[in-house]
Short mmCIF file of C-alpha atoms in Angstrom, two decimals:
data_model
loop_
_atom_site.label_atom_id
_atom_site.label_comp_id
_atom_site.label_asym_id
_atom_site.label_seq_id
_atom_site.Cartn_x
_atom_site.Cartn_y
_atom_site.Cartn_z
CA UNK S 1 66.74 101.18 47.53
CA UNK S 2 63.01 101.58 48.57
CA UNK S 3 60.60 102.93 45.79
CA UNK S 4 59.34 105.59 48.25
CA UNK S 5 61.58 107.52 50.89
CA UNK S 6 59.99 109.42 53.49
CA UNK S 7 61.74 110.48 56.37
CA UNK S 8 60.42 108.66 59.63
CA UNK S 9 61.07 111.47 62.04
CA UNK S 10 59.95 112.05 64.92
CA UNK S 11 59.02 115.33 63.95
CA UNK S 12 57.56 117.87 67.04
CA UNK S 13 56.30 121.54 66.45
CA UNK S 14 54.38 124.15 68.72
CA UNK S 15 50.68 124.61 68.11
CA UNK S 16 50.14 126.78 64.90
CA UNK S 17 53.46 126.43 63.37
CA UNK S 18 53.39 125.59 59.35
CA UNK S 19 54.50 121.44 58.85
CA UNK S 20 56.00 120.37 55.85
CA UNK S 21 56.14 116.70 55.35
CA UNK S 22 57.97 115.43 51.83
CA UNK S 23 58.54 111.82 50.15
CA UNK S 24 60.50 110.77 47.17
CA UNK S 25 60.35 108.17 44.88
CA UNK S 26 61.92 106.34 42.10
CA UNK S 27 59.07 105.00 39.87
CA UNK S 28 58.25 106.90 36.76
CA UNK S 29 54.84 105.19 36.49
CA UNK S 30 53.57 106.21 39.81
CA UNK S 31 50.42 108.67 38.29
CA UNK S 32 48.39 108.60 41.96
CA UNK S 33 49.91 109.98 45.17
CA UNK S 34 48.26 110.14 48.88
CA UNK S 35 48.61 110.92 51.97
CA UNK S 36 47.40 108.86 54.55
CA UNK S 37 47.24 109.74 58.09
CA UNK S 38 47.20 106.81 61.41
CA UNK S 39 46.63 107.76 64.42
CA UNK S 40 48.09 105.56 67.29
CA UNK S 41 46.42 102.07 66.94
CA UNK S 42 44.39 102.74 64.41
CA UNK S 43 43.92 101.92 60.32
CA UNK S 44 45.67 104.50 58.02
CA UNK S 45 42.94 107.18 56.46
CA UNK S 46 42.93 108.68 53.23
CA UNK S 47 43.68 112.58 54.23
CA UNK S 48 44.22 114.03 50.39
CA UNK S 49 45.05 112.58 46.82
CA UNK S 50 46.39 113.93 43.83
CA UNK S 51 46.47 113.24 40.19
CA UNK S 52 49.73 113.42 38.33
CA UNK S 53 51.24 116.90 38.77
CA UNK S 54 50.13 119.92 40.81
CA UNK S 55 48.70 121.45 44.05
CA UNK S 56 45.81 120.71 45.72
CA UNK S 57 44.26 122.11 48.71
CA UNK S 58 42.35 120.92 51.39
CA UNK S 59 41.58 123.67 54.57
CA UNK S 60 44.68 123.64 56.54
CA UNK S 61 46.03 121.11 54.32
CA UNK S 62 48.17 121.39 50.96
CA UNK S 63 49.93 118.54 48.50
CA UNK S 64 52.42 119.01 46.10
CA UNK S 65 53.42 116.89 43.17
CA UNK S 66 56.71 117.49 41.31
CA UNK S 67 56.83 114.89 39.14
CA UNK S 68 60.26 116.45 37.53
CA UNK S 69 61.75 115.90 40.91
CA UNK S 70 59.64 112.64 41.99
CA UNK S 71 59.36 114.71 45.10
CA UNK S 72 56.30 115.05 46.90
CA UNK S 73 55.09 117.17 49.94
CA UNK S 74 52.13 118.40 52.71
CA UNK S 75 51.62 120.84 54.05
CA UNK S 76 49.91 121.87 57.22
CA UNK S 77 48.92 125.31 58.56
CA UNK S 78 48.46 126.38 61.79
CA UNK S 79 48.71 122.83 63.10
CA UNK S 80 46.85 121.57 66.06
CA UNK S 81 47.14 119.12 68.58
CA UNK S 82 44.81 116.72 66.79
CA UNK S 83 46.93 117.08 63.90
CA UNK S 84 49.48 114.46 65.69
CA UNK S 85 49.87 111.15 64.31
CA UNK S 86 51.88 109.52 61.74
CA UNK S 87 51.46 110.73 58.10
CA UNK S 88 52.27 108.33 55.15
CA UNK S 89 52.61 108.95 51.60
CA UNK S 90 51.94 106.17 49.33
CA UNK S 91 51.68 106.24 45.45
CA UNK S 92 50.54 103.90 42.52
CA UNK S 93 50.24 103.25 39.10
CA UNK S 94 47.10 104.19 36.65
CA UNK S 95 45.91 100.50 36.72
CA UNK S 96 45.68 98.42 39.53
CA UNK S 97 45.04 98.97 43.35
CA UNK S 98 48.68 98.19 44.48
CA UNK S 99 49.60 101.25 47.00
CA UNK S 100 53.23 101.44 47.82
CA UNK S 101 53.83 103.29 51.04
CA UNK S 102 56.49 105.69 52.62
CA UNK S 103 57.78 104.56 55.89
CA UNK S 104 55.66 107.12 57.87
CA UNK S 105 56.57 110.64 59.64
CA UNK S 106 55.39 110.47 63.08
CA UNK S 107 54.07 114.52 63.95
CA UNK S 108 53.56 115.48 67.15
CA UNK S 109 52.29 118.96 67.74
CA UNK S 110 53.11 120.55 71.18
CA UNK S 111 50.15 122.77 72.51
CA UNK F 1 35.02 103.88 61.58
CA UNK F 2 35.68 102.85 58.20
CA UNK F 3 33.41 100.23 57.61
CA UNK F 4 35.83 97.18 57.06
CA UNK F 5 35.60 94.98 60.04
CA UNK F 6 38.77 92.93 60.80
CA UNK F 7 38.95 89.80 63.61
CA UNK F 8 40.56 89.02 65.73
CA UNK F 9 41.92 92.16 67.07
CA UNK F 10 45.08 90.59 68.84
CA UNK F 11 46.44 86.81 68.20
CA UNK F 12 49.44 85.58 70.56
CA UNK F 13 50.42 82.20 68.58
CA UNK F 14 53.75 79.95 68.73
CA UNK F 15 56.51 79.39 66.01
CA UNK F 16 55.54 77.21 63.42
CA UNK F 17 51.97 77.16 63.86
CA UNK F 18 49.33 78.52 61.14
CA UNK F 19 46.49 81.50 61.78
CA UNK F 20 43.79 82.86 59.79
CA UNK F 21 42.87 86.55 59.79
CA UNK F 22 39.37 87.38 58.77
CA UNK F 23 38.54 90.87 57.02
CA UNK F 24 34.78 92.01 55.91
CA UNK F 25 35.15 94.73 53.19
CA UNK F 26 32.48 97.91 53.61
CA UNK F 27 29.30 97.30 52.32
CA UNK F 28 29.76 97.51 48.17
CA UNK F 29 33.21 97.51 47.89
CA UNK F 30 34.48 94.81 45.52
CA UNK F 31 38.26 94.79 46.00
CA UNK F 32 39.84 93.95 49.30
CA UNK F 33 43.90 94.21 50.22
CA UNK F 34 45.78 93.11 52.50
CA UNK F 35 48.87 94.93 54.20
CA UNK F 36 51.47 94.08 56.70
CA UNK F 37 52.93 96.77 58.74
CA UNK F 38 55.91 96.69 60.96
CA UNK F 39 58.86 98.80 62.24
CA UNK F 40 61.51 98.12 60.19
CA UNK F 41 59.25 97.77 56.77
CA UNK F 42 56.59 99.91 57.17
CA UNK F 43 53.19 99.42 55.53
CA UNK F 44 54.05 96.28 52.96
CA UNK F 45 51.12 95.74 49.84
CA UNK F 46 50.56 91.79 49.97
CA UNK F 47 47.74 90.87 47.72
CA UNK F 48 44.88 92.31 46.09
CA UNK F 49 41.39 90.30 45.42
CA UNK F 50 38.79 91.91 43.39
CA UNK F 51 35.03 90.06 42.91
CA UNK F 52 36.77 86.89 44.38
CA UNK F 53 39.47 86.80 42.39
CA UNK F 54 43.03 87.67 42.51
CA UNK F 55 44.12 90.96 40.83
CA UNK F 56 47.59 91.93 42.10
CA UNK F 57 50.32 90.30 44.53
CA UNK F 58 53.41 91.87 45.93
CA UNK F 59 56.27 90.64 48.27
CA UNK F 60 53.89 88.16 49.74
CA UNK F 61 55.51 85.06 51.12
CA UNK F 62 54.71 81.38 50.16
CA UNK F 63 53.68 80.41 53.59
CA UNK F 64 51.01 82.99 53.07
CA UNK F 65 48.02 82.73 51.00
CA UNK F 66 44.67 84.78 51.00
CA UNK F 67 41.46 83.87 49.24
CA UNK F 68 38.16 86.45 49.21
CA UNK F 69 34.56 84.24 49.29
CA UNK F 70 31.45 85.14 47.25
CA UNK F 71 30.36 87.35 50.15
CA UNK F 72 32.73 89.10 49.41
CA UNK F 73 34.96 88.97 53.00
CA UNK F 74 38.27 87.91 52.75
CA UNK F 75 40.50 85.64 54.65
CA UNK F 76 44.46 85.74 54.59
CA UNK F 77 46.27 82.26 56.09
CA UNK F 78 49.51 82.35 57.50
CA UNK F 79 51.45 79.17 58.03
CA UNK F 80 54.83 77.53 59.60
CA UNK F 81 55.08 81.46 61.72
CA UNK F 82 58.25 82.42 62.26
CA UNK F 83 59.18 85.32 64.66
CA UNK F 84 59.98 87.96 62.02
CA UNK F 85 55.92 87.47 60.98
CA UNK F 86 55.04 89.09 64.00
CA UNK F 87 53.35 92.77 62.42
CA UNK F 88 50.10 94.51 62.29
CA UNK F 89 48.21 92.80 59.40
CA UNK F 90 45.61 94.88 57.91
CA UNK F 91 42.81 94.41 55.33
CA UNK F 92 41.41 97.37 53.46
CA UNK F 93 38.74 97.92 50.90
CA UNK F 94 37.97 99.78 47.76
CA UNK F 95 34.67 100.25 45.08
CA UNK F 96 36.98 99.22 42.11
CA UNK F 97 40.19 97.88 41.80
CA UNK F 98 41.56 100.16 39.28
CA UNK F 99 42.12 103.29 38.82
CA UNK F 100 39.43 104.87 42.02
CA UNK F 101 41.36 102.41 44.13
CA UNK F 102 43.59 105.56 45.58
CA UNK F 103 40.90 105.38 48.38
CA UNK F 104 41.11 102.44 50.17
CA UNK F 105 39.54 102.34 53.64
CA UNK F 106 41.68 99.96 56.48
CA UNK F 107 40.25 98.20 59.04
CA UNK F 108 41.54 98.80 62.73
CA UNK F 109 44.12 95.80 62.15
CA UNK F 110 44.79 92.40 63.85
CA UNK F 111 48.29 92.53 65.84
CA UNK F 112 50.04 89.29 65.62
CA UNK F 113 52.69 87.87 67.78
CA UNK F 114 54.72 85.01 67.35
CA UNK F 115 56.51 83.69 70.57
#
């Protein structure tokens, strides 16, 4: 079993409808969690981060933490055509700069 | 662009031969990773080096080996390629290599294929 699930889609909503992507994990120690977003051919980019438990929000864009659950979600609101590429959740440890990755949900939003 | 620089951009190389990617971190960043990414695995953490030396490995292969200079750019060396190394390879960077390192900028990648 992989240390982080995420559900590889495809995934395809209208413009402006509310995306909820989600990841789960197994490892206790994981105290950092991202989301990273690629667009076709390109390098992952760091979209939003959280520490330990909790919301954070960032414009259009929401994480979640429930470390209870080791569940972990974004959000998007009124999603837009730029919005579509693949998003991937990756998490780590307090020390070290090891970032283990989701398999990526590819989002493609229809105008 | 995120500042790390990665070259070559595609390599087309035979079985059992042996490549070298080449990755420049962003200016001040100490760390630099590398990561393979393919379709069945996803994004895979290989090995961390921070000042020039090695901080971290994961479920990096023997026939691989990486080393980062006192420039600071970093080099990762694949050898005897078999067809299942064929992936997007990419290097990214970070300031630190603790607890910061959440951000790590990638570099555009370097496709490999092994015929």
């Amino acid at each position: 079993q992989k240390e982080v699930e995420q559900d590889p889609g495809p995934l395809s909503v209208p413009e402006g409808a509310i995306v909820s992507l989600n990841c789960t994990y197994s490892n206790s120690a994981f105290q950092y969690f991202m989301w990273y977003r690629q667009y076709s051919r390109k390098g992952p980019e760091l979209l939003m981060y959280t520490y330990s438990s909790g919301n954070k929000e960032d414009g259009r864009f929401t994480a979640q933490v429930d470390k209870s659950s080791k569940y972990i979600s974004l959000f998007i609101r009124d999603s837009q055509p730029s919005d579509s590429a693949t998003y991937l959740c990756a998490m780590k440890e307090n020390q070290g700069g090891k970032l283990i990755f989701g398999q990526g949900t590819e989002l493609s939003v229809k105008p | 662009d995120s500042g790390v620089t990665q070259t070559p951009k595609h390599l087309i190389t035979a079985t059992g031969q042996r490549v070298t990617l080449r990755c420049s971190p962003r200016s001040g960043d100490l760390s630099v990773y590398w990561y393979q990414q393919s379709l069945d695995q996803g994004l895979q953490f290989l090995i961390q080096y921070y000042n020039g030396e090695e901080r971290a490995k994961g479920n990096i292969l023997e026939r691989f080996s990486a080393q980062q200079f006192p420039d600071l750019h970093s080099e990762l060396n694949l050898s005897s390629l078999e067809l299942g190394d064929s992936a997007l390879y990419f290097c990214a960077s970070s300031i630190s290599g603790t607890e910061s390192s959440y951000e790590q900028y990638f570099g555009p990648g370097t496709r490999l294929t092994v015929t």
